[in-house]
PDB file of C-alpha atoms in Angstrom:
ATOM      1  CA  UNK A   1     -49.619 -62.919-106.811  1.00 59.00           C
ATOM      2  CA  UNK A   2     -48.768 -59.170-106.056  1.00 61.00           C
ATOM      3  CA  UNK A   3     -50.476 -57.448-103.085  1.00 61.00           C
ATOM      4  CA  UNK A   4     -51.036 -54.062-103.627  1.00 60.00           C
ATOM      5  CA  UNK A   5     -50.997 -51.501-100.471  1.00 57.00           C
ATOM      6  CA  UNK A   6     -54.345 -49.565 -99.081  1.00 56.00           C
ATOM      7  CA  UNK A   7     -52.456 -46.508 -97.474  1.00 59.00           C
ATOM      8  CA  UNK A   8     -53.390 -43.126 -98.464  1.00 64.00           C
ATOM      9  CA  UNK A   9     -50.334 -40.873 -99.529  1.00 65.00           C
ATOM     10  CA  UNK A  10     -49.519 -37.609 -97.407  1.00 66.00           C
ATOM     11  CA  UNK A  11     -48.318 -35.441 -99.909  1.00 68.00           C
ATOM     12  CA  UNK A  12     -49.576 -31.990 -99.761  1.00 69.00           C
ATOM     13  CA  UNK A  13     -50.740 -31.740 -96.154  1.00 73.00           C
ATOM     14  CA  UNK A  14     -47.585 -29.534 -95.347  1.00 74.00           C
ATOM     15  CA  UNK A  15     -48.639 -27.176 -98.194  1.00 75.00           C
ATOM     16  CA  UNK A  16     -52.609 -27.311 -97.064  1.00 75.00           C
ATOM     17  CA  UNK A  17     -51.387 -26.427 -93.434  1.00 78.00           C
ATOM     18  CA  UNK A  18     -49.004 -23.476 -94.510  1.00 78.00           C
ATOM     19  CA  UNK A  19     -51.440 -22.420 -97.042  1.00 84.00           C
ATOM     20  CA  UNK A  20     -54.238 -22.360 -93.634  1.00 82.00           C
ATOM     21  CA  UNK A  21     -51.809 -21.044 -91.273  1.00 87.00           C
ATOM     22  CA  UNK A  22     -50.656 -17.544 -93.875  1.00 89.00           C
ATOM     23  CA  UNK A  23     -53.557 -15.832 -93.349  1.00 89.00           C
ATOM     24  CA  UNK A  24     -53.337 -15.544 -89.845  1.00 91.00           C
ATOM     25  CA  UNK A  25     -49.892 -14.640 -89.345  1.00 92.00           C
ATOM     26  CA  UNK A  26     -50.258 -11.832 -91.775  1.00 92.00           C
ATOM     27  CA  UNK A  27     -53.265 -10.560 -89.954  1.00 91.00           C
ATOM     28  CA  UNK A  28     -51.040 -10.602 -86.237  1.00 93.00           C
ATOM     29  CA  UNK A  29     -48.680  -9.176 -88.498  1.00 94.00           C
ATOM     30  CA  UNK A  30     -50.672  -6.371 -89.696  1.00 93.00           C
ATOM     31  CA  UNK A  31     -52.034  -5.623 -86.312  1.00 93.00           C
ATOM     32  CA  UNK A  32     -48.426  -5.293 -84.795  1.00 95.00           C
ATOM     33  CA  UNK A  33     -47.761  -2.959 -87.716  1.00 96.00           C
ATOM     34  CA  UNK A  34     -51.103  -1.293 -86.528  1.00 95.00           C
ATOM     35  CA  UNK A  35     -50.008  -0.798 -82.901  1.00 96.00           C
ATOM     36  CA  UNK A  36     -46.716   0.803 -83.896  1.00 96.00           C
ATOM     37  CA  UNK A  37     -48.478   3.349 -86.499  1.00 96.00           C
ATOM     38  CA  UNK A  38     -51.159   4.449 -83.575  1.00 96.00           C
ATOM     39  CA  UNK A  39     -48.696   4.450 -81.307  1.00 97.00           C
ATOM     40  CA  UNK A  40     -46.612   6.875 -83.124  1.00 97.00           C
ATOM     41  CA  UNK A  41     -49.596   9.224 -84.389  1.00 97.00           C
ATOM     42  CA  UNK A  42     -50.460   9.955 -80.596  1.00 97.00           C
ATOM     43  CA  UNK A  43     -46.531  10.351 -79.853  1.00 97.00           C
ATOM     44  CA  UNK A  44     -46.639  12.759 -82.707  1.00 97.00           C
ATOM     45  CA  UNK A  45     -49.950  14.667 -81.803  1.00 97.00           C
ATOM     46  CA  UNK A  46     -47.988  15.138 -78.536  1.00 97.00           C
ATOM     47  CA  UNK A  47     -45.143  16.697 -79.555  1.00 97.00           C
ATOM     48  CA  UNK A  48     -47.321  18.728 -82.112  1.00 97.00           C
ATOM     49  CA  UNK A  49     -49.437  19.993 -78.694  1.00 97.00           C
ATOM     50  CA  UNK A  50     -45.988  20.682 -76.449  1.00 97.00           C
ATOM     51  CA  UNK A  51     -43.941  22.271 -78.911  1.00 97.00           C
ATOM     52  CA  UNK A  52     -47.459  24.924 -79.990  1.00 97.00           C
ATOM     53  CA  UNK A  53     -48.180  25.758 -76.594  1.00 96.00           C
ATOM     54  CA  UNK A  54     -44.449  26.313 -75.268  1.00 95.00           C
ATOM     55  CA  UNK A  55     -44.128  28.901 -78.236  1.00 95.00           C
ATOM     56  CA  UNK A  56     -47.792  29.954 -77.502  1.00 93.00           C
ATOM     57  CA  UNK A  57     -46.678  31.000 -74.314  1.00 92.00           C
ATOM     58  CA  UNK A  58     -43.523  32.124 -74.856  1.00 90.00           C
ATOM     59  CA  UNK A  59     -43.781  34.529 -77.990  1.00 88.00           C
ATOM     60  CA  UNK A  60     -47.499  35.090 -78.492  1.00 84.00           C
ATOM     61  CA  UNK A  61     -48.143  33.656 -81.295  1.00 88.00           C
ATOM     62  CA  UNK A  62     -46.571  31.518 -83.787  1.00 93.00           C
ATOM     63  CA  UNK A  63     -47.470  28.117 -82.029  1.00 93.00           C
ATOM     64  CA  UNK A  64     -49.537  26.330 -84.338  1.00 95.00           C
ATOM     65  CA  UNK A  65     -46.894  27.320 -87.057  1.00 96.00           C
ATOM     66  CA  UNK A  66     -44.500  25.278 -84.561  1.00 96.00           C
ATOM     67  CA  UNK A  67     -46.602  22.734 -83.735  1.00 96.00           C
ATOM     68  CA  UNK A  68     -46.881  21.761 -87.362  1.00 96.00           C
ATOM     69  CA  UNK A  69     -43.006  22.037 -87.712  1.00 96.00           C
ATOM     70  CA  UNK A  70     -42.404  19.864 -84.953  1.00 96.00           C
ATOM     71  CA  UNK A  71     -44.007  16.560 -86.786  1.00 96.00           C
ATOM     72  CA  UNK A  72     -43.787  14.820 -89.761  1.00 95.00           C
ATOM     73  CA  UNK A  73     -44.600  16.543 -92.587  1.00 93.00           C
ATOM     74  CA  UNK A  74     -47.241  13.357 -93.830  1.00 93.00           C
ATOM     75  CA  UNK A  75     -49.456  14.030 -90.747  1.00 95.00           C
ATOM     76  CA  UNK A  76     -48.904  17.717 -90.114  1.00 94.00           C
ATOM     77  CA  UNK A  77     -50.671  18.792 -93.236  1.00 93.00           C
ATOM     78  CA  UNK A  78     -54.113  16.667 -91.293  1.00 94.00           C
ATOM     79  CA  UNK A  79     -53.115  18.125 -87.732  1.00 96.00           C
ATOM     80  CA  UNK A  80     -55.751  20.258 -86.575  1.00 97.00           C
ATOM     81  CA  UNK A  81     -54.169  22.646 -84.003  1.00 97.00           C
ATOM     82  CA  UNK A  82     -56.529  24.419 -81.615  1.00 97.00           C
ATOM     83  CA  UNK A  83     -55.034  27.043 -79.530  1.00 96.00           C
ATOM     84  CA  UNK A  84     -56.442  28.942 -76.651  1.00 95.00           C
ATOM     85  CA  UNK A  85     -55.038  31.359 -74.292  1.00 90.00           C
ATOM     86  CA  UNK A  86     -55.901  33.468 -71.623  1.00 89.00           C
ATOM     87  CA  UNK A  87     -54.048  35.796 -69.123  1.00 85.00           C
ATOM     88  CA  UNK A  88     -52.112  32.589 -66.873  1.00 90.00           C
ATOM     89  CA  UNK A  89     -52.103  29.583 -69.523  1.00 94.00           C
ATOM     90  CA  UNK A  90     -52.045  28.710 -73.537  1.00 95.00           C
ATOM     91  CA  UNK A  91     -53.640  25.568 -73.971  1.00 96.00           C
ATOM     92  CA  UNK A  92     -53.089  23.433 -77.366  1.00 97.00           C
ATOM     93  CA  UNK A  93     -54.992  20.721 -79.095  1.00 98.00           C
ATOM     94  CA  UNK A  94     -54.077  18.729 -81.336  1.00 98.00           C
ATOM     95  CA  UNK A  95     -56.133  15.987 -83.353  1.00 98.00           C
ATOM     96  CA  UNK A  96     -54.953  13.644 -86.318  1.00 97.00           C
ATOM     97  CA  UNK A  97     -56.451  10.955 -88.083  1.00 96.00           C
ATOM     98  CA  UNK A  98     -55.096   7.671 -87.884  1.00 95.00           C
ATOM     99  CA  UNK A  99     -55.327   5.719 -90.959  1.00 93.00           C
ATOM    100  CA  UNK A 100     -56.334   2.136 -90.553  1.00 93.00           C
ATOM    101  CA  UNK A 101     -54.354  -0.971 -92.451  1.00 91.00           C
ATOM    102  CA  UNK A 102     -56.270  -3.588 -90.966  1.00 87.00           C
ATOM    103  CA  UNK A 103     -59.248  -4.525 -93.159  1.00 83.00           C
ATOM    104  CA  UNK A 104     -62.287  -3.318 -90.944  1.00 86.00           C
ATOM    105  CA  UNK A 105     -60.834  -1.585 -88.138  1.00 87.00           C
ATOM    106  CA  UNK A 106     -61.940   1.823 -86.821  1.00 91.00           C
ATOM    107  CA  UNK A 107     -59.698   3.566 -84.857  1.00 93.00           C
ATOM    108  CA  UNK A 108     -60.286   6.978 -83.294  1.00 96.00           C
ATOM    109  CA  UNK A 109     -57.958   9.663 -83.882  1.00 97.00           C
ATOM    110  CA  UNK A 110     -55.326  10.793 -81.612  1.00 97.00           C
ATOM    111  CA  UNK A 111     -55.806  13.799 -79.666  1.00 97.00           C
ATOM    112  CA  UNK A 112     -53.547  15.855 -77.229  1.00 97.00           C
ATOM    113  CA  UNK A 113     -53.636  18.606 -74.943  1.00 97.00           C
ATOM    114  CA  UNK A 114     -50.654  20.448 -73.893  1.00 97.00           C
ATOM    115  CA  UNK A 115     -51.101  23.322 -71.325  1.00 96.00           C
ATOM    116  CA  UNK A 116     -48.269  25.526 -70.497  1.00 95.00           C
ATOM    117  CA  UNK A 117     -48.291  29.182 -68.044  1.00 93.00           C
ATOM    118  CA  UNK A 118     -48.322  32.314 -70.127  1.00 88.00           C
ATOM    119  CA  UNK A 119     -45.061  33.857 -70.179  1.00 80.00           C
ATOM    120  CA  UNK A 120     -45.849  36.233 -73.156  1.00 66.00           C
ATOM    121  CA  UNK A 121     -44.313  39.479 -71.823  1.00 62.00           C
ATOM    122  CA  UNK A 122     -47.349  41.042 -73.383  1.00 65.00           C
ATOM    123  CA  UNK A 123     -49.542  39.798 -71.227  1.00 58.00           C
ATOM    124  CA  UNK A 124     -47.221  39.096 -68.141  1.00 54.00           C
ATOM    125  CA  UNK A 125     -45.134  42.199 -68.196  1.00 56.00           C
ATOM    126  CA  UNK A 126     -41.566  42.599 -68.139  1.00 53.00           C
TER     127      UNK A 126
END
């Protein structure tokens, strides 16, 4: 007489677990990638605000020109670039969206102010 044997086969737990476990790598992954890309729209917002106000100050005008030249071209055409100046500074703000990738994430977009002395000889003299 042949005994047959009551054990229950394991095959296609390894795929169940992977298939479980994807998800959430791909979501850390995603908000990694999310860091970076917020990370570099305020580095670039910035750069945008120091570049507008040093030409602010240094020509007269001309600085939000610059400050648009000075990023990529893929966020300078959202970069909204306040300047303000007055006899002893030029002040610059600059605010871009940042696009989200993660499903269901807000983020706020990335504002800088740059603030430099007014050397415009117009104002300063010679």
């Amino acid at each position: 007489m042949h005994r047959k044997r009551k054990w229950r086969s394991e095959r296609g737990q390894v795929a169940l677990e992977y298939i479980g476990f994807v998800p959430i790598v791909l979501f850390v992954g995603l908000c990694g990638i999310q860091l970076g890309w917020i990370g570099y729209v305020h580095e670039q917002a910035d750069t945008a605000a120091r570049t507008a106000a040093r030409v602010e100050a240094r020509t007269g005008g001309g600085g939000e020109a610059a400050g648009r030249a000075a990023i990529s071209s893929g966020l300078a055409s959202r970069a909204v670039i306040v300047v303000s100046k007055n006899a002893d500074a030029v002040t610059v703000t600059v605010t871009i969206a940042v696009n989200s990738i993660v499903p269901g994430l807000s983020v706020d977009p990335a504002t800088r102010t740059a603030v430099m002395p007014n050397d415009d000889p117009k104002v300063t003299g010679p």
